[in-house]
Amino acid sequence: MRLDHHRVVITAAGRDFGRTLALRLAELGAEVFLSARTLAAAERVRDEIGDRGRVHAFACDLTDAASIRDFASRVASHTDRVDVLINNGARYLEGPALLSASDADVVDTVASGATGTILVTKSFLPLLLNSEKPDVITMVSACGTAGHQRSDAHDAFYAAKSAQAGFTEILSRRLRPQGVRVISLYPPDFDNADPLAEAWETAPRGAKDALTAQSLVECILFAVTQPRDCFIKSFHFEQV
């Protein structure tokens, strides 16, 4: 599956799965507009991609509304449309005890995951509506599934992910008349091998193995390359 004619925005792409997405989608032909909390982090990934793809790097703090608006404005200076927006960014906060986190950590976690996702989608919606194939992908988490309790994530992280789930659920219904597909992924903890290392090709992917980043990337590719009558609302995964 190639993405040669897709223009893709990815938040929080300076490390972890966001970096994986940027590397893989650029290699598959997409023009990638990636952000990280600091410009230096975004530029490191851009430099890793190098001549293997078309990529632009930006700073975006998902807890800061002005930073989000500036990110969207800067992308708009490069392109008149966005085909795929990937809401990957959300701060993880560990700790199964409510009192284990500071107030500042709680605010930052909820702001990046919940408010940040809403404001990024709002800011990029005009560019998405200029596309003939607009898709909004949100990396939620199994923690956003009702009744999930298998993670040691902090309650604030659960709250942020539940907010993302509620937002994407209603957004899917409300944007469908405009041709925008809203697709959410609810993975448990997964293995994220470095796409530039041999481990990417050799990672075990059997029925008894943990979910891999490779499979998540392939789910996204499958969803965005379907005909426009195919609205896949969500991907849920069994947890090993």
PDB file of C-alpha atoms in Angstrom:
ATOM      1  CA  MET A   1       0.000   0.000   0.000  1.00  0.00           C
ATOM      2  CA  ARG A   2       1.468   3.341  -1.086  1.00  0.00           C
ATOM      3  CA  LEU A   3       0.553   6.863   0.038  1.00  0.00           C
ATOM      4  CA  ASP A   4       2.216   8.836  -2.750  1.00  0.00           C
ATOM      5  CA  HIS A   5      -0.651  11.314  -3.086  1.00  0.00           C
ATOM      6  CA  HIS A   6      -1.387  11.748   0.624  1.00  0.00           C
ATOM      7  CA  ARG A   7      -0.451  14.710   2.776  1.00  0.00           C
ATOM      8  CA  VAL A   8      -0.312  13.591   6.400  1.00  0.00           C
ATOM      9  CA  VAL A   9      -0.081  15.533   9.669  1.00  0.00           C
ATOM     10  CA  ILE A  10       1.249  13.652  12.719  1.00  0.00           C
ATOM     11  CA  THR A  11       1.351  15.081  16.237  1.00  0.00           C
ATOM     12  CA  ALA A  12       3.930  14.077  18.851  1.00  0.00           C
ATOM     13  CA  ALA A  13       6.177  12.510  16.223  1.00  0.00           C
ATOM     14  CA  GLY A  14       9.473  13.252  17.930  1.00  0.00           C
ATOM     15  CA  ARG A  15       9.738   9.818  19.545  1.00  0.00           C
ATOM     16  CA  ASP A  16       8.058   6.469  20.168  1.00  0.00           C
ATOM     17  CA  PHE A  17       5.090   5.546  17.967  1.00  0.00           C
ATOM     18  CA  GLY A  18       4.790   9.033  16.473  1.00  0.00           C
ATOM     19  CA  ARG A  19       8.334   8.716  15.150  1.00  0.00           C
ATOM     20  CA  THR A  20       7.504   5.245  13.844  1.00  0.00           C
ATOM     21  CA  LEU A  21       4.511   6.625  11.950  1.00  0.00           C
ATOM     22  CA  ALA A  22       6.529   9.473  10.463  1.00  0.00           C
ATOM     23  CA  LEU A  23       9.325   7.175   9.287  1.00  0.00           C
ATOM     24  CA  ARG A  24       7.028   4.535   7.811  1.00  0.00           C
ATOM     25  CA  LEU A  25       4.501   6.829   6.123  1.00  0.00           C
ATOM     26  CA  ALA A  26       7.214   8.987   4.594  1.00  0.00           C
ATOM     27  CA  GLU A  27       8.913   5.854   3.261  1.00  0.00           C
ATOM     28  CA  LEU A  28       5.579   4.831   1.701  1.00  0.00           C
ATOM     29  CA  GLY A  29       5.397   8.081  -0.240  1.00  0.00           C
ATOM     30  CA  ALA A  30       3.308  10.389   1.950  1.00  0.00           C
ATOM     31  CA  GLU A  31       4.265  14.016   2.351  1.00  0.00           C
ATOM     32  CA  VAL A  32       4.543  14.246   6.139  1.00  0.00           C
ATOM     33  CA  PHE A  33       4.031  17.296   8.328  1.00  0.00           C
ATOM     34  CA  LEU A  34       5.241  16.217  11.753  1.00  0.00           C
ATOM     35  CA  SER A  35       5.253  17.999  15.068  1.00  0.00           C
ATOM     36  CA  ALA A  36       6.904  17.525  18.435  1.00  0.00           C
ATOM     37  CA  ARG A  37       6.818  19.549  21.618  1.00  0.00           C
ATOM     38  CA  THR A  38      10.165  21.067  20.661  1.00  0.00           C
ATOM     39  CA  LEU A  39      11.359  21.954  17.190  1.00  0.00           C
ATOM     40  CA  ALA A  40      14.667  20.193  17.831  1.00  0.00           C
ATOM     41  CA  ALA A  41      12.880  16.871  18.441  1.00  0.00           C
ATOM     42  CA  ALA A  42      10.812  17.263  15.268  1.00  0.00           C
ATOM     43  CA  GLU A  43      13.883  18.145  13.220  1.00  0.00           C
ATOM     44  CA  ARG A  44      15.752  15.068  14.467  1.00  0.00           C
ATOM     45  CA  VAL A  45      13.060  12.829  12.988  1.00  0.00           C
ATOM     46  CA  ARG A  46      12.977  14.883   9.796  1.00  0.00           C
ATOM     47  CA  ASP A  47      16.738  14.417   9.486  1.00  0.00           C
ATOM     48  CA  GLU A  48      16.408  10.662  10.120  1.00  0.00           C
ATOM     49  CA  ILE A  49      13.983  10.434   7.202  1.00  0.00           C
ATOM     50  CA  GLY A  50      16.324  12.458   5.024  1.00  0.00           C
ATOM     51  CA  ASP A  51      16.002  11.724   1.326  1.00  0.00           C
ATOM     52  CA  ARG A  52      13.766   8.696   1.957  1.00  0.00           C
ATOM     53  CA  GLY A  53      10.684  10.922   1.988  1.00  0.00           C
ATOM     54  CA  ARG A  54       9.104  14.364   1.887  1.00  0.00           C
ATOM     55  CA  VAL A  55       8.863  15.767   5.399  1.00  0.00           C
ATOM     56  CA  HIS A  56       8.384  19.083   7.220  1.00  0.00           C
ATOM     57  CA  ALA A  57       9.095  19.601  10.932  1.00  0.00           C
ATOM     58  CA  PHE A  58       7.251  21.892  13.331  1.00  0.00           C
ATOM     59  CA  ALA A  59       7.012  22.603  17.042  1.00  0.00           C
ATOM     60  CA  CYS A  60       3.628  22.110  18.697  1.00  0.00           C
ATOM     61  CA  ASP A  61       2.809  22.025  22.402  1.00  0.00           C
ATOM     62  CA  LEU A  62      -0.514  20.198  22.667  1.00  0.00           C
ATOM     63  CA  THR A  63      -1.240  21.887  26.008  1.00  0.00           C
ATOM     64  CA  ASP A  64      -1.050  25.354  24.427  1.00  0.00           C
ATOM     65  CA  ALA A  65      -3.905  26.530  22.189  1.00  0.00           C
ATOM     66  CA  ALA A  66      -1.790  29.260  20.576  1.00  0.00           C
ATOM     67  CA  SER A  67       0.943  26.729  19.723  1.00  0.00           C
ATOM     68  CA  ILE A  68      -1.636  24.456  18.081  1.00  0.00           C
ATOM     69  CA  ARG A  69      -3.052  27.321  16.002  1.00  0.00           C
ATOM     70  CA  ASP A  70       0.461  28.319  14.956  1.00  0.00           C
ATOM     71  CA  PHE A  71       1.239  24.736  13.896  1.00  0.00           C
ATOM     72  CA  ALA A  72      -1.866  24.596  11.701  1.00  0.00           C
ATOM     73  CA  SER A  73      -1.101  28.008  10.239  1.00  0.00           C
ATOM     74  CA  ARG A  74       2.447  27.002   9.352  1.00  0.00           C
ATOM     75  CA  VAL A  75       1.264  23.808   7.689  1.00  0.00           C
ATOM     76  CA  ALA A  76      -1.293  25.864   5.729  1.00  0.00           C
ATOM     77  CA  SER A  77       1.558  27.974   4.379  1.00  0.00           C
ATOM     78  CA  HIS A  78       2.948  24.820   2.722  1.00  0.00           C
ATOM     79  CA  THR A  79      -0.222  23.124   1.487  1.00  0.00           C
ATOM     80  CA  ASP A  80      -3.858  23.891   0.731  1.00  0.00           C
ATOM     81  CA  ARG A  81      -5.076  20.514   1.991  1.00  0.00           C
ATOM     82  CA  VAL A  82      -4.450  17.760   4.512  1.00  0.00           C
ATOM     83  CA  ASP A  83      -5.591  14.238   3.644  1.00  0.00           C
ATOM     84  CA  VAL A  84      -4.841  12.490   6.930  1.00  0.00           C
ATOM     85  CA  LEU A  85      -4.566  13.945  10.422  1.00  0.00           C
ATOM     86  CA  ILE A  86      -3.097  11.546  12.975  1.00  0.00           C
ATOM     87  CA  ASN A  87      -3.779  12.564  16.573  1.00  0.00           C
ATOM     88  CA  ASN A  88      -0.946  10.616  18.117  1.00  0.00           C
ATOM     89  CA  GLY A  89      -0.001  12.989  20.917  1.00  0.00           C
ATOM     90  CA  ALA A  90      -1.027  12.440  24.536  1.00  0.00           C
ATOM     91  CA  ARG A  91       1.139  12.443  27.617  1.00  0.00           C
ATOM     92  CA  TYR A  92       1.310   9.131  29.460  1.00  0.00           C
ATOM     93  CA  LEU A  93       1.097   9.316  33.246  1.00  0.00           C
ATOM     94  CA  GLU A  94       1.814   6.238  35.342  1.00  0.00           C
ATOM     95  CA  GLY A  95       0.576   5.499  38.820  1.00  0.00           C
ATOM     96  CA  PRO A  96      -2.543   3.598  39.910  1.00  0.00           C
ATOM     97  CA  ALA A  97      -3.018   5.849  42.966  1.00  0.00           C
ATOM     98  CA  LEU A  98      -4.818   9.156  42.431  1.00  0.00           C
ATOM     99  CA  LEU A  99      -2.618  10.907  44.992  1.00  0.00           C
ATOM    100  CA  SER A 100       0.591   9.809  43.265  1.00  0.00           C
ATOM    101  CA  ALA A 101       0.567  12.639  40.705  1.00  0.00           C
ATOM    102  CA  SER A 102       0.952  16.371  41.169  1.00  0.00           C
ATOM    103  CA  ASP A 103      -1.765  18.779  40.111  1.00  0.00           C
ATOM    104  CA  ALA A 104       0.520  20.015  37.335  1.00  0.00           C
ATOM    105  CA  ASP A 105       0.978  16.487  35.993  1.00  0.00           C
ATOM    106  CA  VAL A 106      -2.780  15.907  35.997  1.00  0.00           C
ATOM    107  CA  VAL A 107      -3.445  19.161  34.148  1.00  0.00           C
ATOM    108  CA  ASP A 108      -0.710  18.449  31.590  1.00  0.00           C
ATOM    109  CA  THR A 109      -1.948  14.907  30.959  1.00  0.00           C
ATOM    110  CA  VAL A 110      -5.577  15.844  30.445  1.00  0.00           C
ATOM    111  CA  ALA A 111      -4.696  18.943  28.428  1.00  0.00           C
ATOM    112  CA  SER A 112      -2.403  17.142  25.982  1.00  0.00           C
ATOM    113  CA  GLY A 113      -4.607  14.115  25.441  1.00  0.00           C
ATOM    114  CA  ALA A 114      -8.108  15.576  25.602  1.00  0.00           C
ATOM    115  CA  THR A 115      -8.004  19.312  24.915  1.00  0.00           C
ATOM    116  CA  GLY A 116      -5.035  18.957  22.576  1.00  0.00           C
ATOM    117  CA  THR A 117      -6.788  16.368  20.413  1.00  0.00           C
ATOM    118  CA  ILE A 118      -9.911  18.508  20.144  1.00  0.00           C
ATOM    119  CA  LEU A 119      -8.038  21.703  19.283  1.00  0.00           C
ATOM    120  CA  VAL A 120      -5.719  20.044  16.762  1.00  0.00           C
ATOM    121  CA  THR A 121      -8.698  18.525  14.950  1.00  0.00           C
ATOM    122  CA  LYS A 122     -10.535  21.851  15.034  1.00  0.00           C
ATOM    123  CA  SER A 123      -7.509  23.753  13.713  1.00  0.00           C
ATOM    124  CA  PHE A 124      -6.865  21.329  10.843  1.00  0.00           C
ATOM    125  CA  LEU A 125     -10.500  20.753   9.863  1.00  0.00           C
ATOM    126  CA  PRO A 126     -10.505  23.505   7.182  1.00  0.00           C
ATOM    127  CA  LEU A 127      -7.511  21.859   5.472  1.00  0.00           C
ATOM    128  CA  LEU A 128      -9.111  18.421   5.790  1.00  0.00           C
ATOM    129  CA  LEU A 129     -12.296  19.701   4.161  1.00  0.00           C
ATOM    130  CA  ASN A 130     -10.193  20.789   1.173  1.00  0.00           C
ATOM    131  CA  SER A 131      -9.220  17.140   0.592  1.00  0.00           C
ATOM    132  CA  GLU A 132     -11.093  14.620  -1.522  1.00  0.00           C
ATOM    133  CA  LYS A 133     -10.078  11.862   0.923  1.00  0.00           C
ATOM    134  CA  PRO A 134     -10.016  13.328   4.453  1.00  0.00           C
ATOM    135  CA  ASP A 135      -9.346  11.007   7.384  1.00  0.00           C
ATOM    136  CA  VAL A 136      -8.845  11.768  11.079  1.00  0.00           C
ATOM    137  CA  ILE A 137      -6.953   9.021  12.921  1.00  0.00           C
ATOM    138  CA  THR A 138      -6.766   9.117  16.718  1.00  0.00           C
ATOM    139  CA  MET A 139      -4.531   6.871  18.783  1.00  0.00           C
ATOM    140  CA  VAL A 140      -6.755   6.422  21.806  1.00  0.00           C
ATOM    141  CA  SER A 141      -5.820   3.411  23.974  1.00  0.00           C
ATOM    142  CA  ALA A 142      -7.466   0.449  25.606  1.00  0.00           C
ATOM    143  CA  CYS A 143      -7.683   2.823  28.576  1.00  0.00           C
ATOM    144  CA  GLY A 144     -10.380   4.701  26.669  1.00  0.00           C
ATOM    145  CA  THR A 145     -12.594   1.604  26.546  1.00  0.00           C
ATOM    146  CA  ALA A 146     -15.426   1.478  29.062  1.00  0.00           C
ATOM    147  CA  GLY A 147     -14.638  -0.870  31.940  1.00  0.00           C
ATOM    148  CA  HIS A 148     -10.939  -1.286  31.099  1.00  0.00           C
ATOM    149  CA  GLN A 149      -8.812  -1.693  34.232  1.00  0.00           C
ATOM    150  CA  ARG A 150      -5.719  -3.660  33.229  1.00  0.00           C
ATOM    151  CA  SER A 151      -3.326  -0.713  32.956  1.00  0.00           C
ATOM    152  CA  ASP A 152      -1.254   0.875  35.717  1.00  0.00           C
ATOM    153  CA  ALA A 153      -1.802   4.272  34.103  1.00  0.00           C
ATOM    154  CA  HIS A 154      -2.898   7.119  36.336  1.00  0.00           C
ATOM    155  CA  ASP A 155      -6.576   8.023  36.586  1.00  0.00           C
ATOM    156  CA  ALA A 156      -5.850  11.266  34.699  1.00  0.00           C
ATOM    157  CA  PHE A 157      -4.576   9.278  31.715  1.00  0.00           C
ATOM    158  CA  TYR A 158      -7.733   7.159  31.796  1.00  0.00           C
ATOM    159  CA  ALA A 159      -9.757  10.385  31.859  1.00  0.00           C
ATOM    160  CA  ALA A 160      -7.879  11.862  28.891  1.00  0.00           C
ATOM    161  CA  LYS A 161      -8.330   8.702  26.844  1.00  0.00           C
ATOM    162  CA  SER A 162     -12.018   8.459  27.710  1.00  0.00           C
ATOM    163  CA  ALA A 163     -12.390  12.056  26.551  1.00  0.00           C
ATOM    164  CA  GLN A 164     -10.720  11.199  23.248  1.00  0.00           C
ATOM    165  CA  ALA A 165     -13.087   8.253  22.830  1.00  0.00           C
ATOM    166  CA  GLY A 166     -16.162  10.392  23.425  1.00  0.00           C
ATOM    167  CA  PHE A 167     -14.916  13.127  21.116  1.00  0.00           C
ATOM    168  CA  THR A 168     -14.138  10.822  18.209  1.00  0.00           C
ATOM    169  CA  GLU A 169     -17.398   8.918  18.634  1.00  0.00           C
ATOM    170  CA  ILE A 170     -19.587  11.991  18.101  1.00  0.00           C
ATOM    171  CA  LEU A 171     -17.193  13.506  15.551  1.00  0.00           C
ATOM    172  CA  SER A 172     -17.501  10.412  13.373  1.00  0.00           C
ATOM    173  CA  ARG A 173     -21.257  10.895  13.125  1.00  0.00           C
ATOM    174  CA  ARG A 174     -21.159  14.653  12.635  1.00  0.00           C
ATOM    175  CA  LEU A 175     -18.421  14.774   9.993  1.00  0.00           C
ATOM    176  CA  ARG A 176     -19.619  11.879   7.853  1.00  0.00           C
ATOM    177  CA  PRO A 177     -22.000  14.093   5.813  1.00  0.00           C
ATOM    178  CA  GLN A 178     -18.914  16.123   4.833  1.00  0.00           C
ATOM    179  CA  GLY A 179     -17.027  13.009   3.759  1.00  0.00           C
ATOM    180  CA  VAL A 180     -14.583  13.006   6.673  1.00  0.00           C
ATOM    181  CA  ARG A 181     -13.829   9.588   8.146  1.00  0.00           C
ATOM    182  CA  VAL A 182     -12.973   9.541  11.870  1.00  0.00           C
ATOM    183  CA  ILE A 183     -11.067   6.402  12.842  1.00  0.00           C
ATOM    184  CA  SER A 184      -9.909   5.505  16.354  1.00  0.00           C
ATOM    185  CA  LEU A 185      -7.428   2.860  17.492  1.00  0.00           C
ATOM    186  CA  TYR A 186      -7.681   1.336  20.985  1.00  0.00           C
ATOM    187  CA  PRO A 187      -4.450  -0.644  21.475  1.00  0.00           C
ATOM    188  CA  PRO A 188      -3.225  -2.108  24.760  1.00  0.00           C
ATOM    189  CA  ASP A 189       0.470  -1.814  25.523  1.00  0.00           C
ATOM    190  CA  PHE A 190       2.381  -2.773  22.369  1.00  0.00           C
ATOM    191  CA  ASP A 191       5.930  -3.383  21.197  1.00  0.00           C
ATOM    192  CA  ASN A 192       7.385  -0.526  19.177  1.00  0.00           C
ATOM    193  CA  ALA A 193      10.539  -1.671  17.410  1.00  0.00           C
ATOM    194  CA  ASP A 194      12.747   0.910  15.721  1.00  0.00           C
ATOM    195  CA  PRO A 195      11.738   1.045  12.016  1.00  0.00           C
ATOM    196  CA  LEU A 196      15.375   1.731  11.129  1.00  0.00           C
ATOM    197  CA  ALA A 197      16.677  -1.347  12.970  1.00  0.00           C
ATOM    198  CA  GLU A 198      16.712  -5.015  12.024  1.00  0.00           C
ATOM    199  CA  ALA A 199      14.232  -5.674  14.831  1.00  0.00           C
ATOM    200  CA  TRP A 200      11.495  -4.090  12.704  1.00  0.00           C
ATOM    201  CA  GLU A 201      11.670  -6.977  10.252  1.00  0.00           C
ATOM    202  CA  THR A 202      12.286  -9.727  12.785  1.00  0.00           C
ATOM    203  CA  ALA A 203       9.770  -8.856  15.520  1.00  0.00           C
ATOM    204  CA  PRO A 204       7.672 -11.886  16.557  1.00  0.00           C
ATOM    205  CA  ARG A 205       4.069 -11.498  15.436  1.00  0.00           C
ATOM    206  CA  GLY A 206       2.396 -14.737  16.440  1.00  0.00           C
ATOM    207  CA  ALA A 207      -0.892 -15.274  18.262  1.00  0.00           C
ATOM    208  CA  LYS A 208       0.863 -15.471  21.644  1.00  0.00           C
ATOM    209  CA  ASP A 209       2.974 -12.361  21.083  1.00  0.00           C
ATOM    210  CA  ALA A 210       2.218  -8.802  22.132  1.00  0.00           C
ATOM    211  CA  LEU A 211       0.706  -6.420  19.604  1.00  0.00           C
ATOM    212  CA  THR A 212       3.335  -4.682  17.465  1.00  0.00           C
ATOM    213  CA  ALA A 213       3.681  -1.203  16.032  1.00  0.00           C
ATOM    214  CA  GLN A 214       3.899  -2.885  12.637  1.00  0.00           C
ATOM    215  CA  SER A 215       0.320  -4.125  12.984  1.00  0.00           C
ATOM    216  CA  LEU A 216      -0.923  -0.720  14.123  1.00  0.00           C
ATOM    217  CA  VAL A 217       0.681   0.969  11.119  1.00  0.00           C
ATOM    218  CA  GLU A 218      -0.888  -1.628   8.853  1.00  0.00           C
ATOM    219  CA  CYS A 219      -4.328  -1.027  10.394  1.00  0.00           C
ATOM    220  CA  ILE A 220      -3.979   2.685   9.641  1.00  0.00           C
ATOM    221  CA  LEU A 221      -2.847   1.994   6.082  1.00  0.00           C
ATOM    222  CA  PHE A 222      -5.749  -0.394   5.553  1.00  0.00           C
ATOM    223  CA  ALA A 223      -8.292   2.129   6.832  1.00  0.00           C
ATOM    224  CA  VAL A 224      -7.110   5.144   4.835  1.00  0.00           C
ATOM    225  CA  THR A 225      -6.773   3.216   1.575  1.00  0.00           C
ATOM    226  CA  GLN A 226     -10.325   1.856   1.600  1.00  0.00           C
ATOM    227  CA  PRO A 227     -12.930   3.209  -0.860  1.00  0.00           C
ATOM    228  CA  ARG A 228     -14.775   6.233   0.467  1.00  0.00           C
ATOM    229  CA  ASP A 229     -17.958   4.300   1.190  1.00  0.00           C
ATOM    230  CA  CYS A 230     -16.037   2.314   3.837  1.00  0.00           C
ATOM    231  CA  PHE A 231     -16.159   4.146   7.180  1.00  0.00           C
ATOM    232  CA  ILE A 232     -14.159   2.073   9.673  1.00  0.00           C
ATOM    233  CA  LYS A 233     -14.918   3.769  12.964  1.00  0.00           C
ATOM    234  CA  SER A 234     -12.540   1.936  15.287  1.00  0.00           C
ATOM    235  CA  PHE A 235      -9.999  -0.834  15.804  1.00  0.00           C
ATOM    236  CA  HIS A 236     -10.102  -2.754  19.104  1.00  0.00           C
ATOM    237  CA  PHE A 237      -7.472  -5.326  20.013  1.00  0.00           C
ATOM    238  CA  GLU A 238      -7.301  -8.363  22.268  1.00  0.00           C
ATOM    239  CA  GLN A 239      -4.781  -7.994  25.079  1.00  0.00           C
ATOM    240  CA  VAL A 240      -2.350 -10.869  25.660  1.00  0.00           C
TER     241      VAL A 240
END
